[in-house]
Coordinates of C-alpha atoms in Angstrom, one line a residue:
M94 CA 86.6 103.1 118.9
D95 CA 87.9 106.0 115.1
I96 CA 90.2 108.0 117.3
I97 CA 91.6 111.3 114.6
Y98 CA 94.8 113.0 116.8
A99 CA 96.9 115.6 115.5
Y100 CA 100.8 116.0 116.3
S101 CA 103.7 117.7 115.8
F102 CA 107.2 118.4 116.8
P103 CA 108.2 121.6 119.4
A104 CA 110.6 122.9 116.4
Y105 CA 107.4 122.8 114.0
L106 CA 105.6 124.6 115.8
N107 CA 106.6 127.6 114.7
P108 CA 105.1 131.4 114.7
Q109 CA 107.4 133.1 112.5
E110 CA 106.6 129.7 110.0
G111 CA 103.6 128.8 109.9
L112 CA 102.6 125.3 112.5
L113 CA 103.1 122.1 111.1
V114 CA 100.9 120.0 112.5
K115 CA 99.9 115.3 111.9
I116 CA 96.2 114.4 111.5
G117 CA 95.8 111.3 111.6
R118 CA 93.5 108.1 112.8
T119 CA 94.1 105.2 114.9
T120 CA 91.7 102.6 116.9
G121 CA 91.6 101.7 120.2
E122 CA 89.2 102.4 123.6
Q123 CA 90.8 105.2 125.5
L124 CA 91.9 108.2 123.5
E125 CA 94.8 110.0 124.6
K126 CA 96.7 106.2 125.1
A127 CA 95.9 105.2 121.6
A128 CA 96.8 108.5 120.4
S129 CA 100.2 108.0 121.8
E130 CA 100.8 104.9 121.2
R131 CA 100.2 105.8 117.9
V132 CA 102.9 108.1 117.4
S133 CA 105.1 106.8 119.1
A134 CA 105.5 104.0 116.8
Q135 CA 105.0 106.2 113.6
V136 CA 107.6 108.8 115.0
G137 CA 110.4 105.5 116.9
T138 CA 113.9 107.8 117.6
S139 CA 114.7 109.1 113.9
N140 CA 113.8 112.5 116.1
P141 CA 115.6 114.0 118.1
E142 CA 112.6 116.0 120.2
Q143 CA 109.6 114.1 121.8
P144 CA 106.1 114.7 119.6
V145 CA 103.6 117.2 121.6
L146 CA 100.0 116.1 121.1
L147 CA 97.4 118.4 120.7
C148 CA 94.4 116.3 120.5
A149 CA 93.0 113.4 120.0
V150 CA 89.3 113.2 120.1
A151 CA 86.3 110.5 119.1
V152 CA 84.7 109.9 116.0
P153 CA 82.4 107.7 113.4
D154 CA 84.4 106.2 111.0
R155 CA 88.0 106.4 108.5
G156 CA 85.9 108.8 107.1
I157 CA 85.7 111.6 108.9
E158 CA 89.5 111.5 108.9
M159 CA 89.6 111.4 104.5
L160 CA 86.7 113.8 105.2
I161 CA 88.8 117.1 107.5
H162 CA 91.7 115.6 104.7
N163 CA 89.9 116.8 102.2
H164 CA 88.7 120.6 104.3
L165 CA 92.1 121.6 104.6
K166 CA 93.1 120.3 101.6
Q167 CA 90.6 123.2 99.9
C168 CA 91.9 125.7 102.1
G169 CA 95.3 125.2 101.0
Q170 CA 96.9 123.9 104.5
W171 CA 98.1 120.4 103.1
I172 CA 102.0 120.2 102.5
D173 CA 102.4 117.9 100.1
N174 CA 106.5 118.1 99.6
A175 CA 105.9 116.4 102.3
P176 CA 107.4 112.6 103.4
G177 CA 103.9 111.5 105.0
R178 CA 100.9 112.1 103.3
E179 CA 99.3 113.8 106.6
W180 CA 101.3 116.9 106.9
F181 CA 99.2 120.5 107.1
K182 CA 100.3 124.1 107.8
F183 CA 98.4 126.8 110.0
D184 CA 99.4 129.8 109.5
N185 CA 99.6 130.7 113.4
R186 CA 98.2 129.4 116.4
T187 CA 95.0 130.7 116.4
L188 CA 94.0 128.9 113.4
L189 CA 95.7 126.1 114.8
D190 CA 94.0 126.5 118.1
T191 CA 90.3 127.3 116.2
F192 CA 90.6 124.0 114.0
L193 CA 91.5 122.1 117.5
E194 CA 88.3 123.1 119.3
Q195 CA 85.9 123.2 116.3
L196 CA 86.8 118.9 116.1
E197 CA 86.2 118.6 119.9
R198 CA 83.1 120.1 119.8
C199 CA 81.7 117.9 116.8
S200 CA 82.9 115.0 118.9
L201 CA 80.6 116.1 121.6
I202 CA 78.2 116.6 119.4
R203 CA 78.4 113.8 116.6
D204 CA 77.9 115.5 114.2
F205 CA 81.1 116.6 111.5
Q206 CA 78.9 117.8 108.9
Y207 CA 81.3 121.8 109.4
F208 CA 83.7 120.6 107.7
G209 CA 81.5 119.7 105.0
R210 CA 79.2 116.8 103.3
V211 CA 81.6 113.8 104.4
D212 CA 79.3 112.0 101.4
S213 CA 79.8 114.5 98.6
V214 CA 83.6 114.2 99.8
L215 CA 84.3 110.5 99.4
E216 CA 81.6 110.3 96.3
S217 CA 82.8 112.6 94.2
G218 CA 84.9 112.0 90.9
T219 CA 84.7 109.0 88.6
R220 CA 83.8 105.6 89.4
E221 CA 87.6 104.5 88.8
E222 CA 88.2 106.9 91.4
V223 CA 85.2 105.7 94.2
L224 CA 86.6 103.1 93.2
D225 CA 90.0 103.3 94.2
R226 CA 89.2 105.6 97.5
L227 CA 86.7 102.3 98.9
E228 CA 90.0 100.2 98.1
R229 CA 91.9 102.9 99.9
A230 CA 89.6 102.2 103.3
Y231 CA 90.1 98.2 102.3
G232 CA 93.6 98.4 103.4
I233 CA 95.0 95.6 101.7
R234 CA 96.6 96.0 98.4
T235 CA 98.9 93.1 96.1
I236 CA 102.3 93.5 95.6
L237 CA 103.9 91.0 93.2
G238 CA 107.5 89.4 93.9
A239 CA 110.7 91.1 92.5
T240 CA 109.3 94.8 93.7
A241 CA 108.3 93.6 96.6
R242 CA 111.4 94.7 98.3
N243 CA 111.7 98.9 97.1
Q244 CA 107.9 99.2 97.8
I245 CA 107.9 97.6 101.2
P246 CA 110.1 99.4 104.5
D247 CA 113.0 98.6 106.0
S248 CA 111.3 99.0 109.6
F249 CA 108.7 96.7 108.7
I250 CA 110.9 93.7 106.9
R251 CA 113.1 93.9 110.7
E252 CA 109.9 93.4 112.8
L253 CA 108.5 90.2 109.9
E254 CA 112.5 89.3 110.7
S255 CA 112.6 89.6 114.2
A256 CA 109.5 87.8 114.7
L257 CA 109.8 84.6 113.0
S258 CA 113.7 84.4 112.2
P259 CA 113.3 82.6 115.5
Q260 CA 110.8 80.0 114.4
Y261 CA 112.1 79.3 111.3
P262 CA 115.9 79.4 111.3
G263 CA 117.5 80.9 107.8
F264 CA 113.4 82.7 107.9
A265 CA 116.2 86.4 106.6
S266 CA 117.6 84.2 103.9
W267 CA 114.0 82.7 102.4
L268 CA 112.1 86.0 102.6
N269 CA 114.3 87.8 100.4
R270 CA 114.6 85.5 98.0
T271 CA 110.7 84.9 98.4
L272 CA 111.0 89.0 97.7
A273 CA 112.7 88.7 94.3
D274 CA 111.1 85.8 92.7
E275 CA 108.5 87.1 90.5
N276 CA 105.9 84.6 91.1
T277 CA 105.7 85.5 94.4
V278 CA 101.9 87.5 95.8
I279 CA 102.0 90.0 98.7
N280 CA 98.7 90.9 100.5
V281 CA 100.0 93.7 102.7
A282 CA 97.7 95.5 105.1
I283 CA 98.0 99.6 104.9
E284 CA 96.3 102.0 106.8
G285 CA 97.6 106.3 106.2
E286 CA 101.3 105.8 106.7
D287 CA 101.1 102.4 108.6
W288 CA 102.1 99.1 107.5
M289 CA 100.8 96.1 109.4
G290 CA 100.6 92.9 107.9
L291 CA 100.9 90.9 104.7
A292 CA 100.2 87.9 103.9
I293 CA 102.8 85.8 101.8
W294 CA 101.0 83.4 99.1
K295 CA 102.9 81.3 96.1
Q296 CA 101.2 78.4 93.6
K297 CA 103.4 75.5 93.8
S298 CA 102.0 73.1 90.6
E299 CA 99.0 73.8 88.5
H300 CA 95.8 72.7 91.2
R301 CA 98.0 73.9 94.1
A302 CA 99.1 77.1 96.2
K303 CA 101.0 77.5 99.5
L304 CA 100.5 80.5 101.7
S305 CA 103.9 80.9 103.4
T306 CA 103.5 84.0 106.2
L307 CA 100.7 85.5 107.5
F308 CA 102.4 88.2 110.0
I309 CA 100.1 91.3 111.8
L310 CA 101.8 94.2 113.4
P311 CA 101.3 93.3 117.4
Q312 CA 100.0 97.0 118.7
F313 CA 97.2 96.2 114.8
R314 CA 95.9 93.0 116.2
G315 CA 92.4 92.1 117.0
E316 CA 91.7 95.4 114.2
Q317 CA 90.7 92.3 111.8
V318 CA 93.9 92.9 109.5
G319 CA 93.9 89.4 109.4
E320 CA 91.0 88.6 108.4
R321 CA 90.7 91.6 105.5
L322 CA 93.9 89.4 104.3
M323 CA 92.4 86.3 104.3
L324 CA 89.3 87.4 102.5
R325 CA 92.5 88.5 99.9
C326 CA 93.6 86.0 100.0
L327 CA 90.7 83.3 99.5
E328 CA 89.5 85.7 95.9
Q329 CA 93.0 85.3 95.0
W330 CA 92.8 81.8 94.7
R331 CA 88.6 81.5 93.9
I332 CA 90.1 83.2 90.5
R333 CA 92.9 81.1 89.7
R334 CA 90.5 78.4 90.2
F335 CA 92.5 76.1 92.7
A336 CA 91.6 72.8 94.7
S337 CA 93.4 73.3 97.3
V338 CA 95.7 75.7 99.1
V339 CA 98.0 74.8 101.7
V340 CA 99.1 76.3 105.1
S341 CA 101.2 75.1 107.8
T342 CA 101.9 76.2 111.7
A343 CA 104.2 75.5 114.8
R344 CA 101.9 77.9 116.7
R345 CA 98.5 75.4 117.7
D346 CA 96.7 79.0 118.7
L347 CA 96.3 80.2 115.4
L348 CA 93.8 76.3 114.5
G349 CA 90.7 78.1 115.2
F350 CA 91.8 80.9 113.5
F351 CA 92.9 79.1 110.6
N352 CA 89.7 76.7 110.4
R353 CA 87.2 79.8 110.4
F354 CA 88.7 80.4 106.6
G355 CA 88.2 76.2 105.6
F356 CA 91.5 75.2 107.0
L357 CA 91.3 71.3 108.6
L358 CA 94.2 70.2 110.0
E359 CA 96.0 67.5 107.6
G360 CA 99.1 66.4 109.7
V361 CA 101.8 67.1 112.4
G362 CA 105.5 67.2 111.7
R363 CA 108.4 67.0 113.6
Q364 CA 111.2 68.6 114.0
C365 CA 110.8 71.0 110.7
Y366 CA 112.3 73.9 109.6
G367 CA 115.6 73.0 111.6
R368 CA 113.4 73.3 115.1
D369 CA 114.5 70.1 117.8
R370 CA 110.9 70.9 120.4
E371 CA 107.8 72.4 118.5
D372 CA 105.8 70.4 115.7
E373 CA 104.5 71.8 112.1
L374 CA 100.9 72.1 112.3
F375 CA 99.7 71.6 108.0
L376 CA 96.9 72.2 106.9
T377 CA 94.9 72.6 103.7
K378 CA 91.9 74.0 102.8
I379 CA 89.7 72.5 100.0
M380 CA 88.3 75.2 96.8
V381 CA 84.7 73.5 95.6
T382 CA 84.4 75.0 93.0
Q383 CA 82.0 72.9 91.3
A384 CA 78.1 73.6 92.4
Q385 CA 76.9 70.4 94.8
E386 CA 72.8 70.3 94.6
T387 CA 72.3 67.7 95.9
P388 CA 72.3 65.3 99.5
A389 CA 74.0 62.7 97.2
H390 CA 76.8 65.5 96.1
V391 CA 77.0 67.4 99.7
E392 CA 78.4 63.1 100.4
V393 CA 81.1 63.5 98.0
V394 CA 82.4 67.5 99.1
A395 CA 82.0 66.2 102.9
R396 CA 84.1 62.9 102.3
S397 CA 86.8 65.7 99.3
L398 CA 87.8 67.4 102.9
L399 CA 90.3 66.0 104.3
P400 CA 90.3 64.0 107.1
L401 CA 92.1 64.1 110.6
P402 CA 94.6 61.1 110.6
S403 CA 93.4 59.2 113.6
G404 CA 93.5 60.6 117.1
L405 CA 93.9 64.3 116.0
E406 CA 90.6 65.3 115.8
E407 CA 90.6 64.7 120.3
M408 CA 93.2 66.3 120.8
F409 CA 92.3 69.3 118.9
A410 CA 88.6 69.2 118.7
L411 CA 88.0 69.5 114.1
P412 CA 85.3 68.9 112.4
I413 CA 85.6 66.1 110.5
A414 CA 85.6 62.5 111.8
Q415 CA 89.2 59.5 111.8
S416 CA 90.2 58.4 108.2
G417 CA 88.2 55.2 108.4
G418 CA 85.8 55.7 109.5
S419 CA 81.4 55.1 108.9
W420 CA 80.3 59.0 109.7
H421 CA 76.5 60.7 107.3
C422 CA 76.8 64.4 106.4
T423 CA 73.2 65.5 107.3
A424 CA 72.3 69.3 105.6
T425 CA 69.7 71.0 106.5
S426 CA 68.4 74.6 106.4
A427 CA 70.2 75.7 109.7
G428 CA 73.4 73.6 108.4
I429 CA 75.7 70.4 108.3
T430 CA 76.0 68.0 110.8
L431 CA 79.1 65.0 110.4
Q432 CA 78.3 62.6 112.2
A433 CA 80.8 59.6 112.8
E434 CA 81.8 56.6 115.5
G435 CA 80.6 58.6 118.7
I436 CA 81.6 62.3 116.6
R437 CA 78.8 64.5 116.0
K438 CA 80.1 68.2 114.6
Q439 CA 77.4 70.7 113.5
F440 CA 78.2 73.5 111.0
S441 CA 76.7 76.8 110.9
R442 CA 75.2 78.1 107.6
S443 CA 78.8 80.3 107.5
Q444 CA 80.9 77.5 109.0
W445 CA 79.9 75.8 106.2
G446 CA 80.2 78.0 103.7
S447 CA 84.1 79.1 104.4
L448 CA 84.5 74.6 104.4
V449 CA 83.6 74.7 99.9
F450 CA 84.0 78.2 99.2
P451 CA 83.5 79.8 97.1
A452 CA 81.2 76.8 96.4
I453 CA 77.6 76.1 98.0
C454 CA 76.6 72.9 98.8
G455 CA 73.8 71.2 100.5
I456 CA 72.1 74.0 102.1
E457 CA 68.8 75.2 101.7
N458 CA 70.3 79.2 102.3
E459 CA 69.2 82.2 99.9
F460 CA 71.7 85.0 98.9
Y461 CA 71.3 88.4 98.7
M462 CA 71.5 91.8 97.3
L463 CA 72.1 95.2 99.6
P464 CA 72.3 98.5 97.3
V465 CA 74.9 100.3 99.5
R466 CA 76.5 103.9 98.7
P467 CA 79.8 103.7 97.9
S468 CA 80.5 106.7 100.6
F469 CA 78.7 103.9 103.7
L470 CA 81.1 101.4 102.5
I471 CA 84.0 103.7 102.4
R472 CA 83.5 104.5 106.1
R473 CA 82.7 101.7 107.4
V474 CA 84.7 98.8 104.9
G475 CA 87.0 96.1 106.4
R476 CA 84.9 95.3 109.9
S477 CA 81.7 94.9 112.0
W478 CA 79.0 97.5 110.8
I479 CA 74.9 97.4 110.8
Y480 CA 73.3 98.4 108.0
F481 CA 69.6 99.8 108.4
G482 CA 67.1 100.0 105.9
T483 CA 63.2 99.1 105.9
P484 CA 62.0 95.4 106.8
R485 CA 62.6 92.9 103.9
F486 CA 61.8 89.0 104.3
V487 CA 60.3 89.5 107.8
E488 CA 59.7 86.2 107.7
A489 CA 63.0 85.0 106.4
D490 CA 65.6 83.6 109.1
L491 CA 68.5 85.6 107.8
D492 CA 71.4 84.4 110.2
D493 CA 74.3 84.0 109.2
S494 CA 73.4 84.6 105.3
T495 CA 75.6 85.7 102.6
V496 CA 74.8 89.2 101.5
F497 CA 76.2 90.1 97.8
I498 CA 77.5 94.6 98.3
Y499 CA 75.6 96.7 94.8
A500 CA 77.8 100.1 95.4
S501 CA 75.7 102.5 94.5
S502 CA 76.2 105.9 91.5
P503 CA 78.9 106.9 90.6
V504 CA 80.1 102.8 90.9
T505 CA 77.1 101.2 89.7
A506 CA 79.5 97.1 90.7
I507 CA 78.5 94.3 92.8
V508 CA 82.2 95.1 95.2
G509 CA 82.2 92.4 97.8
E510 CA 80.5 90.1 99.1
A511 CA 79.1 89.8 103.4
V512 CA 77.6 88.0 106.6
I513 CA 74.3 88.7 108.1
T514 CA 75.5 87.9 111.8
S515 CA 71.3 89.2 112.8
R516 CA 68.6 91.0 112.1
E517 CA 66.7 93.7 114.7
I518 CA 63.6 94.9 114.0
G519 CA 62.3 97.8 115.9
T520 CA 61.4 102.2 115.5
A521 CA 64.3 104.2 114.3
K522 CA 64.5 105.4 118.0
E523 CA 64.9 102.4 119.5
L524 CA 67.6 100.8 116.9
F525 CA 69.1 104.3 116.6
S526 CA 69.4 104.5 121.1
R527 CA 71.2 100.9 120.6
L528 CA 72.8 100.6 117.6
G529 CA 73.5 104.1 116.3
N530 CA 77.3 104.0 117.1
S531 CA 78.1 101.2 114.8
G532 CA 76.6 102.6 111.8
V533 CA 77.2 106.3 109.7
L534 CA 75.0 108.5 110.1
S535 CA 74.7 111.2 112.7
E536 CA 71.8 111.4 114.2
T537 CA 70.9 114.8 112.5
E538 CA 71.1 112.3 109.2
F539 CA 70.0 108.8 110.9
F540 CA 66.2 110.9 111.9
G541 CA 65.9 113.2 108.3
M542 CA 65.9 109.7 107.0
Y543 CA 63.6 107.6 109.4
P544 CA 60.8 109.2 111.6
S545 CA 62.0 108.5 115.3
A546 CA 58.2 105.8 115.3
K547 CA 59.0 104.5 111.9
E548 CA 60.0 100.6 111.8
I549 CA 63.0 99.7 110.7
Q550 CA 65.3 96.6 110.3
S551 CA 69.2 96.9 111.1
L552 CA 71.6 93.8 109.6
S553 CA 74.7 93.2 111.3
L554 CA 77.2 92.6 108.9
K555 CA 81.1 90.9 109.4
R556 CA 83.3 89.6 107.0
F557 CA 83.2 91.7 104.5
M558 CA 85.5 90.6 101.4
L559 CA 86.3 93.4 98.7
Y560 CA 86.4 92.1 95.5
Q561 CA 89.7 92.7 93.7
Q562 CA 87.7 92.4 90.3
P563 CA 84.4 94.2 90.7
I564 CA 81.6 93.0 89.1
M565 CA 80.5 96.3 87.1
L566 CA 76.6 96.2 86.3
E567 CA 76.9 96.6 82.4
E568 CA 78.5 93.1 83.1
A569 CA 75.6 91.6 85.9
R570 CA 73.2 92.7 83.4
E571 CA 74.7 90.8 80.3
K572 CA 75.4 87.1 82.9
E573 CA 72.1 88.3 83.6
I574 CA 72.9 88.8 87.5
L575 CA 71.2 92.2 87.4
N576 CA 68.5 92.9 85.6
G577 CA 69.1 96.6 86.5
P578 CA 70.8 98.3 89.4
P579 CA 68.7 97.0 92.5
Q580 CA 66.5 99.4 94.6
S581 CA 66.4 97.9 97.9
F582 CA 67.3 94.4 99.6
Q583 CA 66.4 92.2 97.3
R584 CA 67.4 88.4 97.0
V585 CA 70.2 86.5 94.3
P586 CA 68.4 83.5 92.8
Y587 CA 71.3 80.5 93.3
E588 CA 72.3 80.9 89.1
A589 CA 73.0 83.6 89.8
V590 CA 74.7 83.4 92.5
K591 CA 77.1 80.3 90.8
K592 CA 78.0 83.4 87.9
I593 CA 79.2 86.0 90.6
R594 CA 81.4 83.1 92.4
G595 CA 82.7 82.2 88.7
V596 CA 81.2 78.4 90.5
E597 CA 80.2 75.9 87.4

């Protein structure tokens, strides 16, 4: 649940000089508890007074925060010289109370049009300005080494060192060297003024890279921060055309997480990094960049994926048979099956797609293009969400299919891709009553578009990868990916998919 909160300090609630209030956003299941925890994390021990939580209300999505901030800026209430970007000034207590009451009223009816039209606010400006807004909403920023130490807050560095130094002796000195290295790539997760996590990787040879560190602050775990960091890394590795990427971890509970992004266990190291007791697990992601279309080619791809050392497949329940085993690969429209000497592992289309990313091979799959308003993306990007529209391809099995996201005007570009987890067809009234809270439209907006008896479809989407290099409409036309702006949900030819992914 998205939550808008407002807080201040007793010294800032001065009627004579104006009342200074910070208005931010967090997520959680309990309004006041989640807001209080976020405020406490921001304040820390830097202020001699206890913060005063003025309100905490549920909102449909992150776009409402941008809408409210824009409304207050238009009213001349933004404090532009404050250390943070979310401080606002109210001339008297009556103005502040009126604002808080209106915020609570809008939350109750789940309609925030009092503060303006969110679509108009989020889609205003040039293509570059809206893309920047989308990138900030996604919350992943890339920093190159040598400049990193001046950009990452000291408080975040201290938490990172405190968490990882016990597992990796000498981590602090390694981190200082790494952040000073111009070849280091650091993807950081930031929302508002909160630094949530980072992923550090470095190229080790012409075709090989290493993911050295993936860290999420405890209070932000479970918010798909790690997923967004990994998806950004995968896109960067695809663009650089690496053949493989390695990562190691001492935490066996992370094997499933890395496996979701195509990493497979390669081996186990003893007494690594100065540790006497804990083993270090080494994993590799093969970046398949060749288009493989026949069953024989799929067999080659499957064999190129790293086999588990003998005996480890049973310990970790990972998918590839032991080396030296004789096994068979079967590709169907539902996915991939690998069999060998009593071991049988089935992959769904999305699981197999992660293993062979960025290539697509071995599955009789369909790919789709979904046109979406930029404001919808900004409001839901980086999390699971529901898209409503007119039913199309009703006979097709869309589960686990890849969908490319085309952002309409003023962006007019293919900006990312996602996975369809499920599709439902029903009346607008039926679907909104069950799924409306996962969309971006208020009830008034929704039924303004879809009469309650109209048959529509809902697409549940996950794993949204926002491209760092969007494919602009002009380029998409030149490469024959698109003939023009897509007007509806439509299939994408396999040749166009290869051009989008950069697969030969």
